[in-house]
Short mmCIF file of C-alpha atoms and ligand atoms in Angstrom, two decimals:
data_model
loop_
_atom_site.label_atom_id
_atom_site.label_comp_id
_atom_site.label_asym_id
_atom_site.label_seq_id
_atom_site.Cartn_x
_atom_site.Cartn_y
_atom_site.Cartn_z
CA MET M 1 140.40 35.26 78.56
CA MET M 2 140.56 38.97 78.93
CA ALA M 3 143.95 40.54 79.34
CA GLU M 4 144.45 42.84 82.34
CA THR M 5 145.36 45.64 79.99
CA GLY M 6 145.54 46.08 76.24
CA PRO M 7 142.85 45.92 73.61
CA LEU M 8 139.75 43.77 73.93
CA ARG M 9 139.32 41.11 71.24
CA VAL M 10 135.80 41.59 69.85
CA ALA M 11 133.87 39.16 67.60
CA CYS M 12 130.56 40.07 65.91
CA ILE M 13 127.58 37.81 65.48
CA GLY M 14 125.51 39.60 62.90
CA CYS M 15 127.41 42.05 60.68
CA GLY M 16 124.49 44.23 59.58
CA SER M 17 123.76 47.88 60.13
CA ARG M 18 124.33 48.10 63.89
CA ALA M 19 127.45 45.94 63.88
CA GLN M 20 128.96 48.14 61.16
CA THR M 21 128.18 51.27 63.20
CA TYR M 22 129.80 49.94 66.38
CA THR M 23 132.81 48.36 64.69
CA THR M 24 133.50 51.56 62.74
CA LEU M 25 133.63 53.44 66.05
CA ALA M 26 135.66 50.71 67.78
CA ALA M 27 138.19 50.50 64.95
CA LYS M 28 139.13 54.13 65.65
CA ARG M 29 140.53 52.98 69.00
CA PRO M 30 143.01 50.16 68.22
CA ASP M 31 144.49 50.67 71.69
CA ARG M 32 141.17 49.46 73.11
CA PHE M 33 139.59 47.14 70.56
CA GLN M 34 140.64 44.54 68.00
CA ILE M 35 137.78 43.33 65.78
CA VAL M 36 138.93 39.74 65.29
CA ALA M 37 135.98 37.91 63.69
CA GLY M 38 132.53 38.29 62.20
CA ALA M 39 129.66 35.95 61.37
CA ASP M 40 126.74 36.60 59.04
CA PRO M 41 124.98 34.47 56.42
CA VAL M 42 125.34 37.45 54.06
CA ALA M 43 129.01 37.25 53.09
CA ALA M 44 129.10 40.87 51.85
CA ARG M 45 128.32 42.08 55.39
CA VAL M 46 131.09 39.99 56.97
CA GLU M 47 133.37 41.44 54.31
CA LYS M 48 132.34 44.99 55.31
CA VAL M 49 133.22 44.31 58.95
CA ARG M 50 136.47 42.62 57.88
CA ARG M 51 137.42 45.77 55.99
CA ILE M 52 136.40 47.95 58.93
CA SER M 53 138.58 45.83 61.24
CA GLY M 54 141.68 46.48 59.12
CA ARG M 55 143.10 43.14 60.30
CA ALA M 56 144.77 40.54 58.10
CA ASP M 57 143.95 37.79 60.60
CA PHE M 58 140.20 38.61 60.76
CA ARG M 59 138.15 35.37 60.72
CA CYS M 60 134.94 35.13 58.64
CA PHE M 61 131.99 32.84 59.43
CA ALA M 62 128.56 32.28 57.87
CA ASP M 63 126.79 31.66 61.16
CA GLY M 64 127.06 32.75 64.79
CA ALA M 65 127.17 29.16 66.05
CA GLU M 66 130.21 28.42 63.83
CA LEU M 67 132.02 31.45 65.21
CA LEU M 68 131.33 30.38 68.79
CA ALA M 69 132.51 26.83 68.06
CA ALA M 70 135.78 27.97 66.48
CA GLY M 71 137.61 28.31 69.79
CA LEU M 72 138.53 31.97 69.30
CA ALA M 73 137.72 32.87 72.93
CA PRO M 74 137.07 36.56 72.19
CA ASP M 75 136.89 38.84 75.22
CA VAL M 76 133.62 40.30 73.98
CA VAL M 77 131.01 38.96 71.56
CA LEU M 78 128.84 41.64 69.96
CA VAL M 79 125.40 40.12 69.39
CA ALA M 80 123.85 42.29 66.66
CA THR M 81 121.47 39.84 65.05
CA GLN M 82 117.72 40.40 64.85
CA ASP M 83 115.58 40.56 67.98
CA ASN M 84 114.41 36.95 67.96
CA ASP M 85 117.98 35.64 67.67
CA HIS M 86 119.46 37.59 70.59
CA HIS M 87 118.61 34.97 73.18
CA GLY M 88 120.26 32.04 71.35
CA HIS M 89 123.38 33.94 70.39
CA CYS M 90 123.79 35.58 73.79
CA VAL M 91 123.37 32.28 75.64
CA GLY M 92 125.89 30.69 73.25
CA ALA M 93 128.42 33.46 73.86
CA LEU M 94 128.03 33.26 77.65
CA ARG M 95 128.47 29.49 77.52
CA ALA M 96 131.61 30.06 75.44
CA CYS M 97 132.85 32.19 78.35
CA SER M 98 132.84 35.54 76.59
CA HIS M 99 131.41 38.79 77.83
CA VAL M 100 128.61 40.12 75.63
CA LEU M 101 127.69 43.45 74.10
CA LEU M 102 124.04 42.69 73.37
CA GLU M 103 121.83 44.69 71.04
CA LYS M 104 118.47 45.64 72.44
CA PRO M 105 116.05 44.15 73.18
CA ILE M 106 117.70 41.63 75.50
CA ALA M 107 115.23 39.04 74.18
CA THR M 108 111.66 38.90 72.94
CA ARG M 109 110.13 36.82 75.77
CA VAL M 110 110.16 37.45 79.51
CA ALA M 111 111.49 33.94 80.26
CA ASP M 112 114.39 34.41 77.82
CA VAL M 113 115.34 37.77 79.33
CA LEU M 114 115.37 36.23 82.80
CA GLU M 115 117.43 33.27 81.58
CA ILE M 116 120.11 35.58 80.19
CA GLU M 117 120.15 37.50 83.47
CA ARG M 118 120.55 34.23 85.41
CA LEU M 119 123.26 32.83 83.12
CA ALA M 120 125.25 36.07 83.32
CA ARG M 121 125.08 35.99 87.11
CA GLU M 122 126.00 32.31 87.38
CA SER M 123 128.85 32.49 84.87
CA GLY M 124 130.28 35.78 86.15
CA ARG M 125 130.26 37.04 82.55
CA ARG M 126 129.22 40.61 81.79
CA VAL M 127 126.33 41.51 79.52
CA MET M 128 126.14 45.14 78.44
CA VAL M 129 122.95 46.10 76.62
CA CYS M 130 123.12 48.60 73.74
CA PHE M 131 120.95 51.22 75.39
CA VAL M 132 122.77 53.97 73.56
CA LEU M 133 120.54 56.74 74.93
CA ARG M 134 122.08 56.24 78.38
CA PHE M 135 125.34 57.43 76.80
CA ALA M 136 123.83 60.35 74.87
CA ALA M 137 124.84 63.80 76.08
CA PHE M 138 121.20 64.90 76.27
CA TYR M 139 120.04 62.14 78.61
CA ARG M 140 123.20 62.32 80.69
CA LYS M 141 122.46 66.00 81.28
CA VAL M 142 118.83 65.24 82.19
CA ARG M 143 119.95 62.64 84.71
CA GLN M 144 122.57 64.95 86.17
CA ILE M 145 119.93 67.67 86.71
CA VAL M 146 117.46 65.18 88.24
CA GLN M 147 120.14 63.76 90.53
CA SER M 148 121.27 67.25 91.58
CA GLY M 149 117.97 67.61 93.44
CA ALA M 150 117.10 70.82 91.55
CA LEU M 151 113.63 69.48 90.78
CA GLY M 152 112.94 68.54 94.42
CA ASP M 153 111.02 65.29 94.83
CA LEU M 154 110.03 63.70 91.54
CA VAL M 155 106.26 63.68 91.08
CA SER M 156 105.64 62.67 87.46
CA ILE M 157 107.51 61.90 84.24
CA GLN M 158 106.02 62.36 80.80
CA ALA M 159 107.96 60.95 77.86
CA ASN M 160 107.18 60.85 74.14
CA GLU M 161 108.73 59.13 71.20
CA GLY M 162 107.86 60.34 67.73
CA VAL M 163 109.08 57.55 65.49
CA MET M 164 108.58 59.71 62.35
CA PRO M 165 106.27 58.60 59.52
CA TRP M 166 109.01 57.47 57.10
CA HIS M 167 110.90 55.61 59.84
CA GLN M 168 107.67 53.87 60.85
CA ALA M 169 107.10 52.79 57.24
CA HIS M 170 110.72 51.73 56.71
CA SER M 171 111.13 49.70 59.90
CA PHE M 172 107.70 48.86 61.31
CA VAL M 173 105.55 48.51 58.18
CA ARG M 174 107.88 47.24 55.45
CA GLY M 175 110.89 46.33 57.55
CA HIS M 176 112.40 44.05 60.16
CA TRP M 177 110.05 44.92 63.04
CA ALA M 178 106.72 45.02 61.17
CA VAL M 179 105.50 41.54 62.11
CA THR M 180 105.57 41.26 65.86
CA GLY M 181 105.41 37.46 65.85
CA THR M 182 108.78 37.24 64.13
CA SER M 183 110.35 40.18 65.98
CA SER M 184 108.77 41.82 69.02
CA PRO M 185 105.99 44.29 69.79
CA MET M 186 106.70 47.99 69.19
CA ILE M 187 106.98 48.75 72.91
CA ILE M 188 109.88 46.24 73.05
CA SER M 189 111.46 46.56 69.60
CA LYS M 190 111.52 50.37 69.47
CA CYS M 191 110.38 51.77 72.77
CA CYS M 192 112.50 49.58 75.07
CA HIS M 193 114.91 52.55 74.79
CA ASP M 194 112.23 54.80 76.26
CA MET M 195 111.20 52.31 78.93
CA ASP M 196 114.85 52.13 79.90
CA ILE M 197 115.30 55.92 80.04
CA VAL M 198 112.13 56.46 82.08
CA HIS M 199 113.17 53.73 84.54
CA TRP M 200 116.75 55.07 84.69
CA LEU M 201 115.54 58.61 85.41
CA ALA M 202 112.89 57.47 87.89
CA GLY M 203 115.60 55.54 89.76
CA ARG M 204 113.06 53.09 91.18
CA ARG M 205 110.98 50.15 90.08
CA CYS M 206 107.68 50.41 88.28
CA ARG M 207 104.76 48.72 90.00
CA ARG M 208 101.81 48.84 87.59
CA VAL M 209 101.18 49.62 83.93
CA ALA M 210 98.12 50.30 81.79
CA SER M 211 98.40 50.67 78.03
CA PHE M 212 96.32 51.30 74.91
CA GLY M 213 97.35 51.33 71.29
CA SER M 214 96.62 50.06 67.82
CA LEU M 215 97.60 49.92 64.18
CA ASP M 216 95.25 52.25 62.40
CA VAL M 217 96.92 53.93 59.45
CA PHE M 218 99.05 51.33 57.67
CA ARG M 219 96.17 49.01 56.83
CA ARG M 220 94.66 47.65 53.63
CA GLU M 221 91.43 49.63 53.93
CA ARG M 222 93.49 52.88 53.98
CA ALA M 223 95.11 52.16 50.58
CA PRO M 224 94.37 54.79 47.90
CA ALA M 225 92.00 53.58 45.18
CA GLY M 226 93.87 51.57 42.56
CA ALA M 227 97.13 51.32 44.53
CA PRO M 228 99.08 48.27 43.35
CA ALA M 229 100.95 45.96 45.72
CA ARG M 230 104.27 47.66 44.87
CA CYS M 231 105.18 51.29 44.30
CA THR M 232 107.20 50.20 41.25
CA ASP M 233 104.00 49.02 39.53
CA GLY M 234 102.70 52.50 38.63
CA CYS M 235 100.59 53.75 41.52
CA PRO M 236 97.95 56.41 40.66
CA ALA M 237 98.57 58.02 44.10
CA ALA M 238 102.39 58.03 43.77
CA ASP M 239 102.86 61.80 43.51
CA GLY M 240 101.04 62.68 46.71
CA CYS M 241 102.14 59.65 48.74
CA ALA M 242 104.71 60.37 51.48
CA PHE M 243 105.58 56.67 51.55
CA ASN M 244 106.33 56.19 47.85
CA ALA M 245 109.14 53.61 47.83
CA LEU M 246 110.76 55.31 44.84
CA ARG M 247 112.00 57.90 47.33
CA TYR M 248 114.72 55.31 48.12
CA THR M 249 116.23 56.47 44.82
CA THR M 250 116.04 60.19 45.71
CA ASP M 251 115.66 62.04 49.02
CA MET M 252 115.47 58.92 51.23
CA ARG M 253 118.43 57.23 49.59
CA ALA M 254 121.37 58.44 51.68
CA GLY M 255 119.82 58.00 55.11
CA TRP M 256 117.80 54.84 54.73
CA LEU M 257 118.86 52.64 51.82
CA PRO M 258 122.27 51.60 53.24
CA MET M 259 120.55 50.10 56.27
CA VAL M 260 118.79 47.50 54.15
CA TYR M 261 120.53 47.25 50.76
CA ASP M 262 124.12 46.07 50.81
CA ARG M 263 124.95 47.69 47.44
CA ALA M 264 123.43 51.07 48.33
CA ALA M 265 126.69 52.95 47.87
CA GLU M 266 127.48 51.64 44.38
CA ALA M 267 124.00 51.12 42.90
CA GLY M 268 122.54 53.33 40.17
CA THR M 269 118.85 54.27 40.09
CA ASP M 270 117.89 51.41 37.73
CA GLU M 271 119.46 48.85 40.05
CA ILE M 272 117.63 50.26 43.09
CA VAL M 273 114.31 50.23 41.24
CA ALA M 274 114.94 46.61 40.20
CA TRP M 275 115.65 45.77 43.85
CA LEU M 276 112.43 47.52 44.95
CA ARG M 277 110.44 45.28 42.56
CA THR M 278 111.10 42.26 44.81
CA SER M 279 112.31 43.65 48.14
CA PRO M 280 109.99 44.18 51.15
CA TRP M 281 110.92 47.89 50.98
CA GLY M 282 109.19 48.25 47.57
CA ARG M 283 105.77 47.28 48.93
CA CYS M 284 102.81 49.64 49.27
CA VAL M 285 102.67 50.58 52.97
CA TYR M 286 98.94 49.89 52.98
CA ARG M 287 99.35 46.38 51.61
CA CYS M 288 102.02 44.76 53.81
CA ASP M 289 101.78 41.98 56.40
CA ASN M 290 102.55 44.33 59.33
CA ASP M 291 100.86 44.29 62.72
CA ALA M 292 103.16 46.62 64.75
CA VAL M 293 101.13 49.44 66.27
CA ASP M 294 101.44 53.00 64.96
CA ARG M 295 100.42 54.58 68.28
CA GLN M 296 100.58 53.45 71.90
CA VAL M 297 100.20 55.14 75.27
CA LEU M 298 101.21 53.94 78.74
CA ALA M 299 100.27 55.02 82.25
CA LEU M 300 102.88 53.98 84.82
CA GLU M 301 102.95 53.85 88.60
CA PHE M 302 106.37 53.64 90.26
CA GLU M 303 107.38 52.86 93.83
CA GLY M 304 106.81 55.83 96.11
CA GLY M 305 103.82 57.05 94.09
CA LEU M 306 105.81 58.59 91.22
CA THR M 307 103.64 58.47 88.11
CA GLY M 308 104.62 58.41 84.47
CA THR M 309 103.12 58.51 81.02
CA PHE M 310 104.60 57.54 77.69
CA THR M 311 103.32 58.14 74.17
CA MET M 312 104.68 56.46 71.08
CA THR M 313 103.39 57.74 67.76
CA ALA M 314 104.43 57.26 64.15
CA PHE M 315 103.30 60.82 63.46
CA GLU M 316 105.88 62.98 65.22
CA SER M 317 109.67 63.13 64.92
CA GLY M 318 112.03 62.77 67.83
CA ARG M 319 111.79 62.31 71.55
CA HIS M 320 110.83 64.79 74.22
CA LEU M 321 110.15 64.66 77.89
CA GLU M 322 108.85 66.65 80.83
CA ILE M 323 109.75 65.87 84.42
CA TYR M 324 107.66 67.40 87.18
CA GLY M 325 109.13 67.91 90.65
CA THR M 326 108.15 69.67 93.85
CA ARG M 327 110.65 72.48 93.08
CA GLY M 328 110.34 72.78 89.34
CA VAL M 329 109.79 71.27 85.92
CA LEU M 330 112.39 70.13 83.40
CA LYS M 331 111.34 70.08 79.75
CA GLY M 332 113.42 69.06 76.79
CA GLY M 333 113.99 67.13 73.60
CA GLU M 334 113.69 67.49 69.88
CA THR M 335 110.70 69.86 69.91
CA TYR M 336 112.47 72.22 72.32
CA ARG M 337 115.69 72.19 70.34
CA LYS M 338 113.87 72.95 67.08
CA HIS M 339 111.54 75.63 68.36
CA PHE M 340 113.24 77.17 71.40
CA GLY M 341 116.92 76.75 70.55
CA ALA M 342 117.83 74.94 73.77
CA HIS M 343 117.84 71.21 74.40
CA LEU M 344 116.51 71.58 77.93
CA VAL M 345 114.76 74.25 79.94
CA PHE M 346 114.37 74.06 83.71
CA PHE M 347 111.41 76.05 85.02
CA PRO M 348 111.69 76.41 88.81
CA HIS M 349 108.32 77.00 90.45
CA GLU M 350 109.88 80.22 91.80
CA GLY M 351 112.44 82.17 89.78
CA PRO M 352 113.64 82.47 86.19
CA PRO M 353 114.04 79.55 83.76
CA VAL M 354 117.46 78.01 83.12
CA ARG M 355 118.32 76.86 79.58
CA TYR M 356 120.79 74.10 78.76
CA SER M 357 122.33 73.05 75.47
CA VAL M 358 124.34 69.86 75.21
CA GLN M 359 127.20 68.88 72.94
CA SER M 360 127.68 65.27 71.94
CA ALA M 361 131.06 63.86 71.03
CA ASP M 362 130.00 63.09 67.45
CA GLY M 363 128.04 66.31 67.11
CA GLY M 364 124.68 64.72 66.41
CA TYR M 365 121.84 65.07 68.86
CA GLU M 366 119.48 63.43 66.38
CA LEU M 367 121.56 60.33 65.75
CA HIS M 368 121.22 58.83 69.17
CA GLY M 369 122.80 62.02 70.50
CA GLY M 370 126.33 60.70 70.52
CA GLY M 371 125.00 57.61 72.22
CA ASP M 372 126.57 55.20 69.71
CA ALA M 373 130.01 56.71 70.26
CA GLY M 374 129.39 57.00 74.00
CA LEU M 375 128.41 53.35 74.22
CA VAL M 376 131.55 52.19 72.41
CA ASP M 377 133.61 54.48 74.63
CA ALA M 378 132.01 53.02 77.75
CA LEU M 379 132.35 49.44 76.50
CA TYR M 380 136.03 49.24 77.36
CA HIS M 381 135.47 50.45 80.90
CA GLU M 382 132.42 48.24 81.39
CA MET M 383 134.35 45.14 80.34
CA THR M 384 137.55 45.86 82.26
CA CYS M 385 136.34 47.45 85.50
CA PRO M 386 136.94 45.41 88.68
CA PRO M 387 134.53 42.53 89.34
CA GLY M 388 131.45 43.66 91.26
CA THR M 389 131.49 47.21 89.85
CA PRO M 390 127.91 48.04 88.76
CA LEU M 391 127.74 48.42 84.98
CA GLU M 392 126.07 51.49 83.48
CA ALA M 393 123.96 49.51 81.01
CA GLY M 394 124.53 46.04 82.39
CA ILE M 395 121.94 43.31 82.40
CA ASP M 396 121.10 43.91 86.08
CA ALA M 397 120.22 47.53 85.39
CA THR M 398 118.21 46.90 82.24
CA VAL M 399 116.04 43.82 82.81
CA HIS M 400 113.41 45.77 84.71
CA SER M 401 112.75 48.20 81.86
CA HIS M 402 112.07 45.24 79.58
CA MET M 403 109.56 44.00 82.14
CA ILE M 404 107.79 47.37 81.95
CA GLY M 405 107.54 46.89 78.17
CA PHE M 406 106.29 43.32 78.37
CA ALA M 407 103.74 44.36 81.00
CA ALA M 408 102.57 47.23 78.78
CA GLU M 409 102.05 44.89 75.86
CA GLU M 410 100.13 42.50 78.06
CA SER M 411 97.97 45.39 79.22
CA ARG M 412 97.40 46.65 75.67
CA THR M 413 96.31 43.26 74.41
CA SER M 414 94.34 42.17 77.48
CA GLY M 415 92.74 45.46 78.49
CA ARG M 416 93.91 44.94 82.10
CA ILE M 417 96.21 46.88 84.40
CA VAL M 418 99.32 44.70 84.83
CA ASP M 419 101.18 44.31 88.13
CA ILE M 420 104.84 43.92 87.17
CA GLU M 421 106.04 41.90 90.18
CA ALA M 422 103.16 39.43 89.68
CA MET M 423 104.12 39.12 86.01
CA TYR M 424 107.79 38.42 86.96
CA ARG M 425 106.72 35.70 89.38
CA ARG M 426 104.31 34.09 86.92
CA ASP M 427 106.75 34.08 84.01
CA ALA M 428 109.75 33.04 86.09
CA ALA M 429 107.73 30.08 87.44
CA ALA M 430 106.70 29.12 83.90
CA SER M 431 110.27 29.19 82.54
N1 NAD B 1 120.68 50.24 69.92
C1 NAD B 1 120.01 50.83 68.96
O1 NAD B 1 119.78 52.02 68.99
C2 NAD B 1 119.48 50.01 67.80
C3 NAD B 1 119.09 50.65 66.60
C4 NAD B 1 118.63 49.85 65.56
C5 NAD B 1 118.56 48.48 65.72
N2 NAD B 1 118.90 47.90 66.90
C6 NAD B 1 118.83 46.45 67.12
O2 NAD B 1 120.01 45.88 66.58
C7 NAD B 1 119.76 44.58 66.05
C8 NAD B 1 120.31 44.50 64.63
O3 NAD B 1 119.68 45.48 63.85
P1 NAD B 1 120.27 45.88 62.43
O4 NAD B 1 119.51 47.07 61.98
O5 NAD B 1 121.75 45.90 62.47
O6 NAD B 1 119.76 44.62 61.58
P2 NAD B 1 120.44 43.94 60.30
O7 NAD B 1 119.39 43.11 59.69
O8 NAD B 1 121.12 44.99 59.49
O9 NAD B 1 121.57 43.00 60.96
C9 NAD B 1 121.32 41.75 61.51
C10 NAD B 1 122.24 40.76 60.83
O10 NAD B 1 122.18 39.48 61.46
C11 NAD B 1 122.48 38.53 60.45
N3 NAD B 1 122.17 37.17 60.87
C12 NAD B 1 121.00 36.49 60.75
N4 NAD B 1 121.16 35.23 61.23
C13 NAD B 1 122.44 35.11 61.66
C14 NAD B 1 123.20 34.05 62.23
N5 NAD B 1 122.65 32.86 62.48
N6 NAD B 1 124.50 34.28 62.56
C15 NAD B 1 125.05 35.49 62.30
N7 NAD B 1 124.37 36.52 61.76
C16 NAD B 1 123.08 36.35 61.44
C17 NAD B 1 121.65 39.03 59.27
O11 NAD B 1 122.05 38.47 58.04
C18 NAD B 1 121.90 40.54 59.36
O12 NAD B 1 122.99 40.94 58.54
C19 NAD B 1 118.26 44.38 66.15
O13 NAD B 1 117.96 43.56 67.24
C20 NAD B 1 117.71 45.78 66.40
O14 NAD B 1 116.52 45.79 67.18
C21 NAD B 1 119.38 48.65 67.92
#
């Protein structure tokens, strides 16, 4: 059980890209965190986390269930497996009496999200969801301005997420979240961050959602003439193709390869090309098995009449948002930073604009805006604060935004406007 003071003992289920990011940050604070164990079927990834931990007594496991059965009683279990595995590993960790730092999404089905919420409540264990944007300097500033009342009454929120074409191809065409049946729909897998931010800023529940969207670009019929199944097989369109997988050996190597290839740091070009010949990331983006959408829009109605819109597109880079109030409009995000030199601009309906720039602890607005570091910083407080203290990104505060996402997907696929409370009741009764 958790000590009153002193470092938290943290065990990782899933030692992939996210786990390595969080444990690297946590290992910088040995006064707060001890990384005591890791589980992953890929031994090289457990070994990476073991090295990050710097601990001689670090325990290695090949599976999350083995780790939970080993009687380690960690204070916190980091669940950083893939989307479909979150529910099983989180439930296991709660039953083993640990608190949980749970990667988003909470789970991939409404009933599973609600079960985790119920188990956390009944067991008195804490579940903190990795909604890193809540801890990013940019969004903290936006919330502070909204809560200051400077905008007057909120009238409408407009949010956009530009996934970026290469990111779409890497993650949602070739990668882990391409096939929604084995992961989750785009609005959950990627945009649950945005649903969470919009809900967090609105500060009230969403009542109804309508959504449209489709997969239109990354389809077989869009493949250039003569394109083979793999970019390594000599594609006639290779030179002009933005998605040529051979870019993993050149300009896309540093940023993207380490997320999916364990030997990215050591490998030479020949080894990477050999890997691309069989790996999902070597496939032609027009000839994959993907069904994740490449564009989606939502229209949202919140309590009190506040309205919102959200656009996800593969063909823009970064997030931006506009918040309309009775006293003024707040606009900000990646587009503003790039083109206007300020992260945020507040335009009062009367008077001159006010510009804001934010500084994140790790210096990177683009990389979750310091949110990864902010989340790890907050983790200690969230797990040690007195019982009953509301958690910043706790399960109670984050379930509703998942419901907005599930409702949006239901609307997109059914063509109906979805009433969120009715969906809760229906799915809770069915679970
Ligand atoms: N918060 C964020 O901003 C953010 C960003 C990216 C990804 N994510 C989420 O984080 C999660 C992990 O993503 P990732 O990019 O690190 O993926 P990843 O594939 O790099 O890591 C997942 C790991 O889980 C391991 N695993 C599979 N079965 C296991 C088992 N039974 N026991 C233990 N480990 C097992 C896999 O081998 C893999 O190493 C996903 O759910 C993803 O949606 C969150």
